[in-house]
């Protein structure tokens, strides 16, 4: 699962998002969703996606405006634009904004899948994504379980490294205590909470007010990080 390309769908149609999430998930992709550009921007602040599927007609900020703003601010994730507008002028506007491909609604899911594959191939990202995850001044390599603060190695216990590896495989997503417990099967999640407390002492300026490893009340934990960073 760690090497599945991670896609972000930005569309205000919840039924379409659910359809695409299921279809693309069945075809080997990990999918996150956003209903508007504000939600998309929040997700992009913590995760480097392999590709964004972006609707043109969104509440608030127009999709093309959002794409141009992302490119101007240095975001290089490939963007595949979805739109009900099929005019040549609209396509040109999107391409000028930095969009990589354009698909008009309605469309066949198979065509979308083929276009995603083509965009990822052009960007050289159809293969496995990087195992390196960056958060703040830290870098963590999921392939070796090694953590650095700048150029200084940070020692982790086996339990801490295993926990961080699971969280780092899903940056920006809530991971339940059950998933973090793994084979230990701790029904209370107490062992996970202890490991999180220990990790925060190594990762956070103020462990009581964490910036990187945060609690999602009643659900689990989330690591706000940037996947695929060099």
mmCIF file of C-alpha atoms in Angstrom:
data_model
loop_
_atom_site.group_PDB
_atom_site.id
_atom_site.type_symbol
_atom_site.label_atom_id
_atom_site.label_comp_id
_atom_site.label_asym_id
_atom_site.label_seq_id
_atom_site.Cartn_x
_atom_site.Cartn_y
_atom_site.Cartn_z
ATOM 1 C CA UNK A 1 0.000 0.000 0.000
ATOM 2 C CA UNK A 2 2.905 2.366 0.701
ATOM 3 C CA UNK A 3 3.805 2.567 -3.002
ATOM 4 C CA UNK A 4 0.332 3.294 -4.368
ATOM 5 C CA UNK A 5 0.214 6.650 -6.200
ATOM 6 C CA UNK A 6 -1.730 9.111 -4.039
ATOM 7 C CA UNK A 7 -4.375 11.207 -5.817
ATOM 8 C CA UNK A 8 -6.338 14.231 -4.596
ATOM 9 C CA UNK A 9 -9.858 14.722 -5.996
ATOM 10 C CA UNK A 10 -11.140 18.312 -5.723
ATOM 11 C CA UNK A 11 -14.823 18.447 -6.650
ATOM 12 C CA UNK A 12 -17.936 19.760 -4.896
ATOM 13 C CA UNK A 13 -20.027 16.801 -6.139
ATOM 14 C CA UNK A 14 -19.896 14.301 -3.272
ATOM 15 C CA UNK A 15 -21.438 11.524 -5.377
ATOM 16 C CA UNK A 16 -18.763 11.922 -8.061
ATOM 17 C CA UNK A 17 -16.006 11.965 -5.423
ATOM 18 C CA UNK A 18 -17.354 8.743 -3.907
ATOM 19 C CA UNK A 19 -17.580 7.102 -7.328
ATOM 20 C CA UNK A 20 -14.029 8.079 -8.277
ATOM 21 C CA UNK A 21 -12.638 7.137 -4.874
ATOM 22 C CA UNK A 22 -14.081 3.637 -5.209
ATOM 23 C CA UNK A 23 -13.144 3.172 -8.866
ATOM 24 C CA UNK A 24 -9.607 4.522 -8.578
ATOM 25 C CA UNK A 25 -9.083 2.665 -5.306
ATOM 26 C CA UNK A 26 -10.031 -0.574 -7.066
ATOM 27 C CA UNK A 27 -7.422 0.236 -9.718
ATOM 28 C CA UNK A 28 -4.443 0.639 -7.414
ATOM 29 C CA UNK A 29 -4.590 4.273 -6.295
ATOM 30 C CA UNK A 30 -4.813 5.854 -2.862
ATOM 31 C CA UNK A 31 -7.367 8.669 -2.940
ATOM 32 C CA UNK A 32 -8.000 11.732 -0.785
ATOM 33 C CA UNK A 33 -10.844 14.198 -1.320
ATOM 34 C CA UNK A 34 -11.625 17.900 -1.018
ATOM 35 C CA UNK A 35 -14.926 19.671 -1.681
ATOM 36 C CA UNK A 36 -13.390 23.067 -2.476
ATOM 37 C CA UNK A 37 -10.059 24.813 -2.918
ATOM 38 C CA UNK A 38 -9.777 25.798 0.754
ATOM 39 C CA UNK A 39 -9.985 22.148 1.809
ATOM 40 C CA UNK A 40 -7.623 21.150 -0.997
ATOM 41 C CA UNK A 41 -5.063 23.725 0.105
ATOM 42 C CA UNK A 42 -5.166 22.378 3.652
ATOM 43 C CA UNK A 43 -4.470 18.849 2.404
ATOM 44 C CA UNK A 44 -1.689 20.080 0.122
ATOM 45 C CA UNK A 45 0.023 21.745 3.071
ATOM 46 C CA UNK A 46 0.774 18.352 4.615
ATOM 47 C CA UNK A 47 0.996 15.918 1.701
ATOM 48 C CA UNK A 48 2.777 15.775 -1.649
ATOM 49 C CA UNK A 49 0.281 14.108 -3.995
ATOM 50 C CA UNK A 50 1.209 12.280 -7.174
ATOM 51 C CA UNK A 51 -1.642 13.919 -9.100
ATOM 52 C CA UNK A 52 -4.627 16.216 -8.516
ATOM 53 C CA UNK A 53 -7.995 15.780 -10.243
ATOM 54 C CA UNK A 54 -9.446 19.293 -10.167
ATOM 55 C CA UNK A 55 -12.926 20.452 -11.166
ATOM 56 C CA UNK A 56 -13.237 23.847 -12.866
ATOM 57 C CA UNK A 57 -16.591 24.953 -11.428
ATOM 58 C CA UNK A 58 -16.081 25.024 -7.661
ATOM 59 C CA UNK A 59 -17.777 27.042 -4.924
ATOM 60 C CA UNK A 60 -15.673 30.057 -4.046
ATOM 61 C CA UNK A 61 -12.426 30.020 -5.998
ATOM 62 C CA UNK A 62 -12.515 28.926 -9.646
ATOM 63 C CA UNK A 63 -10.503 25.776 -10.391
ATOM 64 C CA UNK A 64 -8.390 27.482 -13.055
ATOM 65 C CA UNK A 65 -7.541 30.336 -10.688
ATOM 66 C CA UNK A 66 -6.567 27.812 -8.029
ATOM 67 C CA UNK A 67 -4.342 25.913 -10.472
ATOM 68 C CA UNK A 68 -2.553 29.110 -11.484
ATOM 69 C CA UNK A 69 -2.071 30.104 -7.848
ATOM 70 C CA UNK A 70 -0.616 26.697 -7.014
ATOM 71 C CA UNK A 71 1.856 26.921 -9.883
ATOM 72 C CA UNK A 72 2.850 30.470 -8.923
ATOM 73 C CA UNK A 73 3.547 29.317 -5.353
ATOM 74 C CA UNK A 74 5.799 26.466 -6.482
ATOM 75 C CA UNK A 75 3.471 23.446 -6.430
ATOM 76 C CA UNK A 76 4.418 20.999 -9.157
ATOM 77 C CA UNK A 77 1.897 18.200 -8.650
ATOM 78 C CA UNK A 78 0.409 17.179 -12.030
ATOM 79 C CA UNK A 79 -3.153 18.501 -12.448
ATOM 80 C CA UNK A 80 -5.876 16.844 -14.498
ATOM 81 C CA UNK A 81 -8.799 19.254 -14.936
ATOM 82 C CA UNK A 82 -12.415 18.063 -15.019
ATOM 83 C CA UNK A 83 -15.039 20.374 -16.429
ATOM 84 C CA UNK A 84 -18.457 20.555 -17.995
ATOM 85 C CA UNK A 85 -17.069 23.328 -20.176
ATOM 86 C CA UNK A 86 -15.884 21.940 -23.470
ATOM 87 C CA UNK A 87 -14.986 25.061 -25.389
ATOM 88 C CA UNK A 88 -11.483 25.385 -26.814
ATOM 89 C CA UNK A 89 -10.965 28.711 -25.053
ATOM 90 C CA UNK A 90 -11.606 27.126 -21.648
ATOM 91 C CA UNK A 91 -9.086 24.376 -22.379
ATOM 92 C CA UNK A 92 -6.469 26.915 -23.431
ATOM 93 C CA UNK A 93 -7.065 28.935 -20.244
ATOM 94 C CA UNK A 94 -6.542 25.813 -18.164
ATOM 95 C CA UNK A 95 -3.376 24.844 -19.982
ATOM 96 C CA UNK A 96 -2.015 28.370 -19.606
ATOM 97 C CA UNK A 97 -2.654 28.085 -15.866
ATOM 98 C CA UNK A 98 -0.378 25.044 -15.705
ATOM 99 C CA UNK A 99 -2.881 22.200 -15.993
ATOM 100 C CA UNK A 100 -1.345 19.002 -17.415
ATOM 101 C CA UNK A 101 -4.457 17.522 -19.037
ATOM 102 C CA UNK A 102 -8.131 18.263 -19.543
ATOM 103 C CA UNK A 103 -11.194 15.969 -19.517
ATOM 104 C CA UNK A 104 -14.756 17.131 -20.163
ATOM 105 C CA UNK A 105 -17.775 15.871 -18.219
ATOM 106 C CA UNK A 106 -19.484 13.525 -18.637
ATOM 107 C CA UNK A 107 -16.640 11.060 -19.104
ATOM 108 C CA UNK A 108 -16.032 7.342 -18.963
ATOM 109 C CA UNK A 109 -14.119 6.298 -15.829
ATOM 110 C CA UNK A 110 -11.852 4.155 -18.002
ATOM 111 C CA UNK A 111 -10.808 7.217 -20.008
ATOM 112 C CA UNK A 112 -10.003 9.074 -16.787
ATOM 113 C CA UNK A 113 -7.908 6.121 -15.640
ATOM 114 C CA UNK A 114 -5.955 6.068 -18.910
ATOM 115 C CA UNK A 115 -5.345 9.827 -18.758
ATOM 116 C CA UNK A 116 -4.107 9.562 -15.155
ATOM 117 C CA UNK A 117 -1.678 6.834 -16.182
ATOM 118 C CA UNK A 118 -0.451 8.920 -19.112
ATOM 119 C CA UNK A 119 0.116 12.026 -16.962
ATOM 120 C CA UNK A 120 1.988 10.017 -14.340
ATOM 121 C CA UNK A 121 4.177 8.414 -17.005
ATOM 122 C CA UNK A 122 5.029 11.821 -18.460
ATOM 123 C CA UNK A 123 6.002 13.016 -15.016
ATOM 124 C CA UNK A 124 8.012 9.883 -14.285
ATOM 125 C CA UNK A 125 5.860 9.128 -11.268
ATOM 126 C CA UNK A 126 4.065 5.948 -12.283
ATOM 127 C CA UNK A 127 6.601 3.922 -10.344
ATOM 128 C CA UNK A 128 6.933 3.696 -6.581
ATOM 129 C CA UNK A 129 6.979 6.995 -4.722
ATOM 130 C CA UNK A 130 9.814 8.129 -2.473
ATOM 131 C CA UNK A 131 10.223 6.535 0.937
ATOM 132 C CA UNK A 132 11.448 9.803 2.452
ATOM 133 C CA UNK A 133 9.042 11.910 4.516
ATOM 134 C CA UNK A 134 9.864 15.399 5.787
ATOM 135 C CA UNK A 135 8.217 17.304 8.635
ATOM 136 C CA UNK A 136 9.656 20.524 9.966
ATOM 137 C CA UNK A 137 13.399 20.038 10.458
ATOM 138 C CA UNK A 138 13.035 16.236 10.472
ATOM 139 C CA UNK A 139 13.453 13.609 7.761
ATOM 140 C CA UNK A 140 12.287 10.011 8.166
ATOM 141 C CA UNK A 141 13.122 7.208 5.732
ATOM 142 C CA UNK A 142 10.394 4.554 5.797
ATOM 143 C CA UNK A 143 12.651 2.026 4.051
ATOM 144 C CA UNK A 144 15.301 2.118 6.784
ATOM 145 C CA UNK A 145 13.332 3.464 9.788
ATOM 146 C CA UNK A 146 15.986 6.169 10.243
ATOM 147 C CA UNK A 147 15.171 9.652 11.513
ATOM 148 C CA UNK A 148 17.286 12.808 11.149
ATOM 149 C CA UNK A 149 17.010 16.304 12.586
ATOM 150 C CA UNK A 150 18.906 18.256 9.976
ATOM 151 C CA UNK A 151 22.113 16.248 9.597
ATOM 152 C CA UNK A 152 21.904 14.743 13.083
ATOM 153 C CA UNK A 153 20.587 11.178 13.448
ATOM 154 C CA UNK A 154 17.841 10.758 16.051
ATOM 155 C CA UNK A 155 17.796 7.405 17.838
ATOM 156 C CA UNK A 156 14.449 5.594 17.907
ATOM 157 C CA UNK A 157 13.434 2.460 19.755
ATOM 158 C CA UNK A 158 12.028 -0.360 17.622
ATOM 159 C CA UNK A 159 8.523 0.481 18.831
ATOM 160 C CA UNK A 160 8.880 4.190 18.094
ATOM 161 C CA UNK A 161 10.265 3.488 14.620
ATOM 162 C CA UNK A 162 7.455 1.052 13.806
ATOM 163 C CA UNK A 163 4.829 3.566 14.911
ATOM 164 C CA UNK A 164 6.405 6.422 12.957
ATOM 165 C CA UNK A 165 6.682 4.258 9.853
ATOM 166 C CA UNK A 166 2.935 3.553 9.832
ATOM 167 C CA UNK A 167 2.104 7.237 10.357
ATOM 168 C CA UNK A 168 4.626 8.374 7.735
ATOM 169 C CA UNK A 169 3.105 6.027 5.151
ATOM 170 C CA UNK A 170 -0.135 8.014 5.427
ATOM 171 C CA UNK A 171 0.890 11.643 6.031
ATOM 172 C CA UNK A 172 -2.003 13.983 6.710
ATOM 173 C CA UNK A 173 -4.417 11.093 7.288
ATOM 174 C CA UNK A 174 -5.848 9.934 10.612
ATOM 175 C CA UNK A 175 -4.556 6.496 11.602
ATOM 176 C CA UNK A 176 -6.595 4.656 14.221
ATOM 177 C CA UNK A 177 -5.071 3.260 17.396
ATOM 178 C CA UNK A 178 -6.036 -0.226 16.205
ATOM 179 C CA UNK A 179 -4.062 0.205 12.988
ATOM 180 C CA UNK A 180 -1.084 1.570 14.911
ATOM 181 C CA UNK A 181 -1.212 -1.314 17.404
ATOM 182 C CA UNK A 182 -0.790 -3.783 14.543
ATOM 183 C CA UNK A 183 -0.234 -7.369 15.624
ATOM 184 C CA UNK A 184 0.027 -6.402 19.278
ATOM 185 C CA UNK A 185 -3.755 -6.196 19.364
ATOM 186 C CA UNK A 186 -3.856 -3.872 22.354
ATOM 187 C CA UNK A 187 -7.634 -3.306 22.775
ATOM 188 C CA UNK A 188 -7.155 -0.186 24.931
ATOM 189 C CA UNK A 189 -4.598 1.512 22.706
ATOM 190 C CA UNK A 190 -2.596 2.347 25.832
ATOM 191 C CA UNK A 191 0.662 0.975 24.400
ATOM 192 C CA UNK A 192 0.211 3.185 21.328
ATOM 193 C CA UNK A 193 -0.438 6.249 23.497
ATOM 194 C CA UNK A 194 2.787 5.580 25.410
ATOM 195 C CA UNK A 195 4.811 5.303 22.191
ATOM 196 C CA UNK A 196 3.245 8.521 20.879
ATOM 197 C CA UNK A 197 4.192 10.331 24.095
ATOM 198 C CA UNK A 198 7.792 9.139 23.729
ATOM 199 C CA UNK A 199 7.928 10.126 20.063
ATOM 200 C CA UNK A 200 6.627 13.598 20.806
ATOM 201 C CA UNK A 201 9.483 14.161 23.247
ATOM 202 C CA UNK A 202 11.845 13.659 20.307
ATOM 203 C CA UNK A 203 9.841 15.452 17.604
ATOM 204 C CA UNK A 204 8.118 18.393 19.244
ATOM 205 C CA UNK A 205 9.342 21.667 20.713
ATOM 206 C CA UNK A 206 6.456 21.421 23.191
ATOM 207 C CA UNK A 207 5.147 17.829 23.412
ATOM 208 C CA UNK A 208 1.977 19.122 25.092
ATOM 209 C CA UNK A 209 1.212 21.266 22.034
ATOM 210 C CA UNK A 210 2.446 19.125 19.140
ATOM 211 C CA UNK A 211 2.873 20.541 15.649
ATOM 212 C CA UNK A 212 3.763 17.327 13.806
ATOM 213 C CA UNK A 213 2.207 14.342 15.600
ATOM 214 C CA UNK A 214 -1.307 15.355 16.558
ATOM 215 C CA UNK A 215 -4.228 13.636 18.260
ATOM 216 C CA UNK A 216 -7.564 13.267 16.459
ATOM 217 C CA UNK A 217 -9.948 12.978 19.368
ATOM 218 C CA UNK A 218 -11.823 9.694 19.475
ATOM 219 C CA UNK A 219 -10.111 8.376 16.349
ATOM 220 C CA UNK A 220 -6.323 8.152 16.526
ATOM 221 C CA UNK A 221 -3.305 10.153 15.403
ATOM 222 C CA UNK A 222 -2.116 12.072 12.343
ATOM 223 C CA UNK A 223 1.403 13.017 11.211
ATOM 224 C CA UNK A 224 1.477 16.314 9.334
ATOM 225 C CA UNK A 225 4.304 15.749 6.919
ATOM 226 C CA UNK A 226 5.407 16.157 3.323
ATOM 227 C CA UNK A 227 5.749 12.829 1.547
ATOM 228 C CA UNK A 228 8.260 12.326 -1.213
ATOM 229 C CA UNK A 229 10.536 15.181 -0.119
ATOM 230 C CA UNK A 230 14.167 14.845 -1.007
#
